[in-house]
Short mmCIF file of C-alpha atoms in Angstrom, two decimals:
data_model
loop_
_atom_site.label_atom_id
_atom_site.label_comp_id
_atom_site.label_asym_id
_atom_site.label_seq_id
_atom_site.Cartn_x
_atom_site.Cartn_y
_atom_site.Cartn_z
CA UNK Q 12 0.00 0.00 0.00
CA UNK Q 13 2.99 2.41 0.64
CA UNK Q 14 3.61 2.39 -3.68
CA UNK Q 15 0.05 3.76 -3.99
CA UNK Q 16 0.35 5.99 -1.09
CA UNK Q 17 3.59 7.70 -3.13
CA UNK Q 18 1.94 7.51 -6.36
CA UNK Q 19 -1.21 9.42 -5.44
CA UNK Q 20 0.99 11.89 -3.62
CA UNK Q 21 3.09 12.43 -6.70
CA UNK Q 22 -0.26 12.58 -9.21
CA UNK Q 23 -1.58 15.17 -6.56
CA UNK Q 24 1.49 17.69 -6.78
CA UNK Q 25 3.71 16.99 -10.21
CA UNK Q 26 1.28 17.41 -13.28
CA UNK Q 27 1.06 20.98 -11.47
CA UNK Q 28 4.41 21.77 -10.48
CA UNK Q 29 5.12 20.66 -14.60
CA UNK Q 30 2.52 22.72 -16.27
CA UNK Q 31 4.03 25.60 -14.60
CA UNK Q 32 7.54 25.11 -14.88
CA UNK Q 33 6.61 24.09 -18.62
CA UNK Q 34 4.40 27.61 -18.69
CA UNK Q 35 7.60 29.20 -17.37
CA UNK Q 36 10.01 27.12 -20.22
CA UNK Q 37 7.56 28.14 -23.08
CA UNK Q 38 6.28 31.13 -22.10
CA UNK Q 39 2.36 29.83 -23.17
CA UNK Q 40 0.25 28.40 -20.42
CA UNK Q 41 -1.54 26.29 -22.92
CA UNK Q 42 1.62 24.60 -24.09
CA UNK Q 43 2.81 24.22 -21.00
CA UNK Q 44 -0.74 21.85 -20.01
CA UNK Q 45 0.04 20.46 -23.55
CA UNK Q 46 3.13 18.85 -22.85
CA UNK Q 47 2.51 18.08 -19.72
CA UNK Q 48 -0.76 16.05 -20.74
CA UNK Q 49 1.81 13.91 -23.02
CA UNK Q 50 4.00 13.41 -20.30
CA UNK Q 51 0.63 11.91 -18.08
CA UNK Q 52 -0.38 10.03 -21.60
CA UNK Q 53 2.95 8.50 -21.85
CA UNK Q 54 3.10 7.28 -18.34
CA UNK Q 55 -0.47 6.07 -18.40
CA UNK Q 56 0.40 3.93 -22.14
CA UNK Q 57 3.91 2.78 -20.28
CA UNK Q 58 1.78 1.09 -17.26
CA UNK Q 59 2.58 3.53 -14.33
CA UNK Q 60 -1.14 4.55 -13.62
CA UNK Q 61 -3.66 1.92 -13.73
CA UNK Q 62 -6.20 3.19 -11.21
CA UNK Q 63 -8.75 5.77 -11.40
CA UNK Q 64 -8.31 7.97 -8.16
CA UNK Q 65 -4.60 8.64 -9.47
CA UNK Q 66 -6.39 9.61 -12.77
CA UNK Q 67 -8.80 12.26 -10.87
CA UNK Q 68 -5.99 13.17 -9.15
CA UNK Q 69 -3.44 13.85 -12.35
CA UNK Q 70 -6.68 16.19 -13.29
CA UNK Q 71 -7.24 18.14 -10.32
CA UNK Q 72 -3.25 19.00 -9.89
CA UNK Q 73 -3.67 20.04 -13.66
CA UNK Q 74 -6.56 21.85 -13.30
CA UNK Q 75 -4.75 23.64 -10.32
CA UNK Q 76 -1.79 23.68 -12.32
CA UNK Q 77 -3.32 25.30 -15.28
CA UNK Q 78 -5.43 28.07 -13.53
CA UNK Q 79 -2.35 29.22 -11.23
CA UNK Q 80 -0.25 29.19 -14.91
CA UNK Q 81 -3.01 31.16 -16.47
CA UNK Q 82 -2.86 33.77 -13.77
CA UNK Q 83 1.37 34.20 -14.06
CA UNK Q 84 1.24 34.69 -17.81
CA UNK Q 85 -1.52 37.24 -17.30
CA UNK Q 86 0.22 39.36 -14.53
CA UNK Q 87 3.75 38.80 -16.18
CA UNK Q 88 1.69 40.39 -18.92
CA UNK Q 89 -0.47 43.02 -17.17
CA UNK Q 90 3.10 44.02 -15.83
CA UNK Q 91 5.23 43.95 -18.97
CA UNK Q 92 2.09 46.29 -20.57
CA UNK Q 93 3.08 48.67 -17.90
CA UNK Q 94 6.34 49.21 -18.30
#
């Protein structure tokens, strides 16, 4: 039980901490959840996840992920307007 316990704390945090340190890297929020999706679709289609509460979680940390991305590129915008 302690390999699920890991793996739903890492499907809980990474697929945010990636889409915005991808957002960062690309300077798009949208490609950032882009390429982070592939990196969740290539772990799913290597056999890493196989349940579906790691699957709900993947999408709530990129949900999370995506809105506080979405939010940077709009101030670092809002701010780079102003100066």
């Amino acid at each position: 039980m302690h390999d699920f316990e890991t793996k739903l704390l890492f499907a809980t945090l990474l697929p945010g901490i990636l889409v915005v340190f991808f957002t960062r890297v690309t300077f798009h929020h949208v490609v950032g959840l882009i390429l982070t999706l592939a990196l969740i679709a290539a772990s799913v289609y290597a056999g890493y996840t196989h349940n579906w509460l790691l699957y709900v979680a993947d999408a709530v940390s990129l949900t999370a992920g995506f809105w506080f991305a979405t939010r940077m590129v709009r101030t670092a915008r809002k701010n780079q307007i102003e100066e």
